[in-house]
Short mmCIF file of C-alpha atoms and ligand atoms in Angstrom, two decimals:
data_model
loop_
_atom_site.label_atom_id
_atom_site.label_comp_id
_atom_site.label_asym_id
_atom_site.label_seq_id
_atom_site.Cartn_x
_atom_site.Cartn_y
_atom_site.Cartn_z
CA UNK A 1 0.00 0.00 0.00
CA UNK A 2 2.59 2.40 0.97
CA UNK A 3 4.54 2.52 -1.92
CA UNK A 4 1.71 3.48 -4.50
CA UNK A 5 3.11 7.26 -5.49
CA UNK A 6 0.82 10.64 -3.73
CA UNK A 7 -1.38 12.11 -6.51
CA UNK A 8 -1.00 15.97 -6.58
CA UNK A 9 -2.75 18.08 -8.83
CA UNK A 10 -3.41 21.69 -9.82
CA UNK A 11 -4.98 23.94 -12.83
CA UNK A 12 -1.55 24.36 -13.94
CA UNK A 13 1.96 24.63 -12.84
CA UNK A 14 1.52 26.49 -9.33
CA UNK A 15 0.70 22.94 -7.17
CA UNK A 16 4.61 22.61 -8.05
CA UNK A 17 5.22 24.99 -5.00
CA UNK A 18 2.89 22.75 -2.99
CA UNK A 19 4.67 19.59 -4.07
CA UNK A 20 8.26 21.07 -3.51
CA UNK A 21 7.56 21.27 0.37
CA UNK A 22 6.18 17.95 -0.14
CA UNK A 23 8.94 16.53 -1.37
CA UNK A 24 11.07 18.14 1.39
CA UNK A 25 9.10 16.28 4.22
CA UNK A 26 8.92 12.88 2.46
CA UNK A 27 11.94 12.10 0.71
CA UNK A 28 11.17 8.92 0.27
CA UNK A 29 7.60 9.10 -1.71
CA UNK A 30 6.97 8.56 -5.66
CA UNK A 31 4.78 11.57 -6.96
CA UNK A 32 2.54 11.87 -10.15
CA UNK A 33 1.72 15.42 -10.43
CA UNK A 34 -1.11 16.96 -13.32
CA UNK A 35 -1.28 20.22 -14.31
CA UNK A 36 -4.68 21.00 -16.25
CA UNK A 37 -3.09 23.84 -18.00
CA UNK A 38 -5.04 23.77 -20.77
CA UNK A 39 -8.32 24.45 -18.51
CA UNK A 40 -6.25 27.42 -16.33
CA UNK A 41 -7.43 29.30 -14.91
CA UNK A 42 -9.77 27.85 -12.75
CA UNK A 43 -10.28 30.93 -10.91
CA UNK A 44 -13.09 32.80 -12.92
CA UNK A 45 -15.09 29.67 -13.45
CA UNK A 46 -18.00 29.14 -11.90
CA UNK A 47 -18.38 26.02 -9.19
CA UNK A 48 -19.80 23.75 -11.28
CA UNK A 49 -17.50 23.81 -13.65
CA UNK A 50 -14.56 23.84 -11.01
CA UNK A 51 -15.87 20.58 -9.73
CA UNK A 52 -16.01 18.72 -12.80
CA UNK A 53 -12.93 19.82 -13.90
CA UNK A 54 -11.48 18.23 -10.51
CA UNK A 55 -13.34 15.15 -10.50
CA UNK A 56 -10.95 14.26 -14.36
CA UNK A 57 -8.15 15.41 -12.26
CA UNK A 58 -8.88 13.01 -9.38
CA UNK A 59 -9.88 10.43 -11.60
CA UNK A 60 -6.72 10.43 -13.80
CA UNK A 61 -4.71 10.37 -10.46
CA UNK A 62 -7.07 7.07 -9.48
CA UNK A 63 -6.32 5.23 -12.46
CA UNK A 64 -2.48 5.50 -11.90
CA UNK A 65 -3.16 3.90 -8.29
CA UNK A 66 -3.00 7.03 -6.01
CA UNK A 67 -2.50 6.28 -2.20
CA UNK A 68 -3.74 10.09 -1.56
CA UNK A 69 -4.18 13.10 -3.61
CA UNK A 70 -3.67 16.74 -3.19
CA UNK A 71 -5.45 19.26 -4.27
CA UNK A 72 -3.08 21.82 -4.74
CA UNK A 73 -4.65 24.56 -5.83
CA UNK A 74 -7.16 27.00 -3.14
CA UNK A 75 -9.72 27.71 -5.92
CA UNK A 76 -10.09 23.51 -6.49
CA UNK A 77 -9.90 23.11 -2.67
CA UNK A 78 -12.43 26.07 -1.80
CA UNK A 79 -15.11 25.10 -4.23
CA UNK A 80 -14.44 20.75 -4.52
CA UNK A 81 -12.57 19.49 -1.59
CA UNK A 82 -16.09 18.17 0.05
CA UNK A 83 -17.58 16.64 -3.26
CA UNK A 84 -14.80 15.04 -4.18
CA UNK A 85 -14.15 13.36 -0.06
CA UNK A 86 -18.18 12.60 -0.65
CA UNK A 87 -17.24 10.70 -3.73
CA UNK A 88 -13.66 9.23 -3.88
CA UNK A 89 -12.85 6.92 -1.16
CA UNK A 90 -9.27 8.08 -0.87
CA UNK A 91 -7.98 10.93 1.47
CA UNK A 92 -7.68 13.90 0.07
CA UNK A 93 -5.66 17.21 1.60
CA UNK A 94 -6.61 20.97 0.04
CA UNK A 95 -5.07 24.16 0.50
CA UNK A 96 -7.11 27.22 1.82
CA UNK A 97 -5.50 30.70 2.33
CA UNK A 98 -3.84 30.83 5.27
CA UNK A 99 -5.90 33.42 7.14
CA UNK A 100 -5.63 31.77 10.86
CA UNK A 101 -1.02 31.81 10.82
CA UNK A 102 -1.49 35.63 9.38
CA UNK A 103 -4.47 36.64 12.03
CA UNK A 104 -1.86 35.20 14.67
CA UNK A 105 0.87 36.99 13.39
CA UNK A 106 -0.18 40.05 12.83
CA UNK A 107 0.37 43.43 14.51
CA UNK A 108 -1.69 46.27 13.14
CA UNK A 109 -4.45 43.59 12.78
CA UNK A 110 -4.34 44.54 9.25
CA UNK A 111 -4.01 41.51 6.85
CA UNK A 112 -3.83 41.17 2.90
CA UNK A 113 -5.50 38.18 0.96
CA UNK A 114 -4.40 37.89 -2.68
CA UNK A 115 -6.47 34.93 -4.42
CA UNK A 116 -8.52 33.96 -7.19
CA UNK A 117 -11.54 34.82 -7.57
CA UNK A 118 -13.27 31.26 -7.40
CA UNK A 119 -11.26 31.32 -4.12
CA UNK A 120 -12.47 34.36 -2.41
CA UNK A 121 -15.87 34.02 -3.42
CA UNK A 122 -15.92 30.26 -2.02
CA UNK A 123 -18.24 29.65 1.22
CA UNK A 124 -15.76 27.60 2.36
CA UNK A 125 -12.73 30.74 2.35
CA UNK A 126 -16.00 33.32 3.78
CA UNK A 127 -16.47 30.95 6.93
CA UNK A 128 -12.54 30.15 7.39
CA UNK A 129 -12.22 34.06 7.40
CA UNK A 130 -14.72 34.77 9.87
CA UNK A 131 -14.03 32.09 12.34
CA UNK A 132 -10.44 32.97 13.01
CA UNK A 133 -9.79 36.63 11.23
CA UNK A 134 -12.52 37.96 14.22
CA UNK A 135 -10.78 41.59 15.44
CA UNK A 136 -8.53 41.71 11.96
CA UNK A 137 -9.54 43.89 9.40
CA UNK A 138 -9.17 41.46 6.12
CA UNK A 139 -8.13 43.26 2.67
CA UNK A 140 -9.32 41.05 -0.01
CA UNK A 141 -8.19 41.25 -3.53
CA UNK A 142 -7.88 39.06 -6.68
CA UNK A 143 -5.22 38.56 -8.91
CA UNK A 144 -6.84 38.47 -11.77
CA UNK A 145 -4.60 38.18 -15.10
CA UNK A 146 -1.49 36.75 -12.48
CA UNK A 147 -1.97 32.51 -13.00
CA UNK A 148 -2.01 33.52 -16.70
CA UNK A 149 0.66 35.43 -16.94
CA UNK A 150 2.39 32.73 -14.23
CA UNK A 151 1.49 29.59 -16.76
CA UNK A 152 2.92 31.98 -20.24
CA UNK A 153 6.30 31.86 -18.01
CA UNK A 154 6.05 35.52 -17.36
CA UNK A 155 6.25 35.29 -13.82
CA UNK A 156 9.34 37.74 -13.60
CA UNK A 157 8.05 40.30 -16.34
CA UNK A 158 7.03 44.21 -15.99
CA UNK A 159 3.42 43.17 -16.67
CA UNK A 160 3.34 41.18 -13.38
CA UNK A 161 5.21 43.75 -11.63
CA UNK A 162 2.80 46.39 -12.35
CA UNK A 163 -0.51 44.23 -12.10
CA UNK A 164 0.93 43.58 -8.58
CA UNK A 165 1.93 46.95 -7.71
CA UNK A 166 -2.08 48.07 -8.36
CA UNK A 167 -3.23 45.16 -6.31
CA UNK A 168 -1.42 46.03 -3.49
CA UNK A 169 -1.11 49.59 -3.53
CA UNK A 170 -4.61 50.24 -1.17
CA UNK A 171 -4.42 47.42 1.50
CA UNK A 172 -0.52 48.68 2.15
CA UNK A 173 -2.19 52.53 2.38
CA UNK A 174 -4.11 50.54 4.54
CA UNK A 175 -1.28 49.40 6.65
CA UNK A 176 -1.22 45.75 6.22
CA UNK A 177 1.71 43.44 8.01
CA UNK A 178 1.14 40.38 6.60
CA UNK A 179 0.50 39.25 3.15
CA UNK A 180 -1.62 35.82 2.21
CA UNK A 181 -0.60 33.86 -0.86
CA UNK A 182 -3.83 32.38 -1.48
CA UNK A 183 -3.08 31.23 -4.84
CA UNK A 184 -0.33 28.36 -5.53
CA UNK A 185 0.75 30.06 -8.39
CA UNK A 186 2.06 33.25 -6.57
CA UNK A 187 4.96 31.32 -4.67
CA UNK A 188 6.13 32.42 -7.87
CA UNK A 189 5.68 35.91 -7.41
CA UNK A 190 7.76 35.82 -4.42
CA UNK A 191 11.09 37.70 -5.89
CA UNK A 192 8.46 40.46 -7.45
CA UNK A 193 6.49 40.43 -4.41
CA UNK A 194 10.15 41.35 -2.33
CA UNK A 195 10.79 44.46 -4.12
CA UNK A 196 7.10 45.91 -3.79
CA UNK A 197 6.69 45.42 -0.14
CA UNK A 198 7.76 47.39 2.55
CA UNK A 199 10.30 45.05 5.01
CA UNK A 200 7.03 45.03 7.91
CA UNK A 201 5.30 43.20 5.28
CA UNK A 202 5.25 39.08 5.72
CA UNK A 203 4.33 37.07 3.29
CA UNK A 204 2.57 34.21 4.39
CA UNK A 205 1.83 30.69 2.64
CA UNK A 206 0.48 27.39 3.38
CA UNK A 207 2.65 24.97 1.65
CA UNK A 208 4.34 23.96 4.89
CA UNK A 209 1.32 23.28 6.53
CA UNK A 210 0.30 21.27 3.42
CA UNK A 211 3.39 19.43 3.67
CA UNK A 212 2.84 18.07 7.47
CA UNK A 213 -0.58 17.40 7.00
CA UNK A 214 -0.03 15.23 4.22
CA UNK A 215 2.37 13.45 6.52
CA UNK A 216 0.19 13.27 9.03
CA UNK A 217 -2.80 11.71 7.18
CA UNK A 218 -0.32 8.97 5.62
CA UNK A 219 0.94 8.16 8.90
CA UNK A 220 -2.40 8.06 10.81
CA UNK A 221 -3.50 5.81 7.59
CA UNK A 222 -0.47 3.28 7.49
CA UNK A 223 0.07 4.82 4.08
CA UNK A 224 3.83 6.32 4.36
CA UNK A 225 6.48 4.63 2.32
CA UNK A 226 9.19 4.01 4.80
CA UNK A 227 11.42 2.06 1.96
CA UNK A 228 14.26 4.18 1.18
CA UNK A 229 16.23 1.55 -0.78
CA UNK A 230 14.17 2.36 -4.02
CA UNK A 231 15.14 5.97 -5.64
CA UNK A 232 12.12 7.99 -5.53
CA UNK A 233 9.98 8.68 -9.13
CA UNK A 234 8.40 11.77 -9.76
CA UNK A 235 6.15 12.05 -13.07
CA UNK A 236 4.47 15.09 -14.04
CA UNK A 237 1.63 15.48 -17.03
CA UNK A 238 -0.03 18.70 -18.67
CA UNK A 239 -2.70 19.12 -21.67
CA UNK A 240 -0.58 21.99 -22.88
CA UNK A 241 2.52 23.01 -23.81
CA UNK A 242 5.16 21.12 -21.07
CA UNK A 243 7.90 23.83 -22.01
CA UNK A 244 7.31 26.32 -18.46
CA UNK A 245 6.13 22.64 -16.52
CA UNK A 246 9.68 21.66 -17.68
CA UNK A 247 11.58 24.72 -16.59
CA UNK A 248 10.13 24.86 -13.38
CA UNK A 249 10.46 21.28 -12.44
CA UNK A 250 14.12 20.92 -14.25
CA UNK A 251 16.26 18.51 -12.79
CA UNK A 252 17.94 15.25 -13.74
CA UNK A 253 15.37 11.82 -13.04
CA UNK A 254 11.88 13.73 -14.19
CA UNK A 255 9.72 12.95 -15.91
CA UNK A 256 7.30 15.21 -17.84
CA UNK A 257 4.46 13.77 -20.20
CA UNK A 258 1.91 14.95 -22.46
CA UNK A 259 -1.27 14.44 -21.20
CA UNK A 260 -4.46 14.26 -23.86
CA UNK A 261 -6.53 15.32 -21.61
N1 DGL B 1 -3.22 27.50 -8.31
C1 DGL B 1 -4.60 27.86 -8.30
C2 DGL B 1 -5.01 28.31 -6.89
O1 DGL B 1 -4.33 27.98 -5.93
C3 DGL B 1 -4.83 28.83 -9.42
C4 DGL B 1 -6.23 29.05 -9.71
C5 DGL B 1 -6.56 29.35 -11.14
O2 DGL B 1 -6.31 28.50 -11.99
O3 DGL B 1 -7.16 30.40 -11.35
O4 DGL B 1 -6.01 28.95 -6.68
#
């Protein structure tokens, strides 16, 4: 059982953040990872649509023989995660904004949310905010035109640069402290993100948190591959063109397919 490879999937390339903090915590697991590129983004698609898209994902990830998938994307997580634990008899871990680490963390009880906006309209993100953001004024704001850009490979161009430096100009005239990723594309964004904000400003994500929880839920579930003799595999698809999936995932041992899809 344990050495069936993690499924981890995403509308694109950004669940590669997720799955590098994965990969950090267990060494020792094989990985298939999708991106659904050619369906990006999900984020200004309406529920209905997001589900179905997820249910191929999941399904894909089922026929390979997936011990547990991850959802690594908030606007799939946000508007699928409970459909698809209704349907799939496999565990499944998502990835919400991480609202509750920056409500802790913050001083001027000022935070910033940057996510889709599939995400931020979710119920699930409304009722995450308002159970533990209570007292913390929350600056919402979407990214829209960033996962594109992100997925054309134009995550370090002037056109990012100046989309973010509109989205962010009013909630730091606000006085924000802390800044949530709520996309997994906008890991991405980080290097862009450094020169905009002002050094008070944290950027906060939830791939770490992704990370143990997936270990967690293996372990509790006699699921974690503890054999370390075999080198671990790592195979990623897309439905569109692999060359940014390639660039970003480039090292020696991967494997990156074509997906008809
Ligand atoms: N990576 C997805 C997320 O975390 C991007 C959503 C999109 O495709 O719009 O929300």
């Amino acid at each position: 059982m344990g050495k069936q490879p993690i499924g981890v999937f995403d509308s694109g390339i950004g669940g590669t953040s997720i799955l590098r903090e994965i990969v950090k915590l267990l060494p020792s697991e094989d990985f298939i990872y999708l991106a659904d590129s050619a369906n990006a983004p999900y984020g200004q698609k309406s529920s209905e649509t997001i589900i179905d898209l997820c249910k191929k994902n999941v399904e894909f990830l089922l026929e390979k023989d997936c011990k547990l998938i991850v959802v690594a994307c908030n606007t799939a997580t946000t508007n699928a995660i409970s459909i698809l634990r209704e349907t799939y008899d496999v565990p499944f871990i998502g990835i919400e904004p991480a609202i509750k680490p920056a409500a802790l963390q913050t001083q001027t009880k000022k935070v910033g949310v940057l996510a889709t906006k599939g995400t931020l309209s979710s119920a699930l993100f409304n009722s995450t905010s308002k159970l533990y953001a209570s007292g913390i004024k929350v600056f919402e704001q979407e990214g829209t035109g960033l996962v594109k850009l992100i997925e054309s490979g134009l995550a370090k161009s002037n056109e990012v640069r100046n989309l973010l430096e509109q989205f962010l100009r009013p909630m730091l005239k606000e006085g924000i402290d802390c800044l949530v990723l709520g996309c997994t594309h906008y890991p991405y964004l980080i290097p862009a993100l450094k020169e905009i904000l002002p050094n008070n400003v944290k950027i906060v994500d939830s791939g770490l948190a992704v990370a143990q929880q997936t270990k967690s839920v293996l372990k509790k579930n006699g699921l974690l591959n503890d054999d370390s003799t075999l080198a671990p595999k790592n195979i990623f698809y897309s439905n569109t063109n692999l060359a940014v999936l390639k660039e970003l995932v480039n090292n020696s041992g991967v494997e990156v397919s074509y997906l008809d899809f």
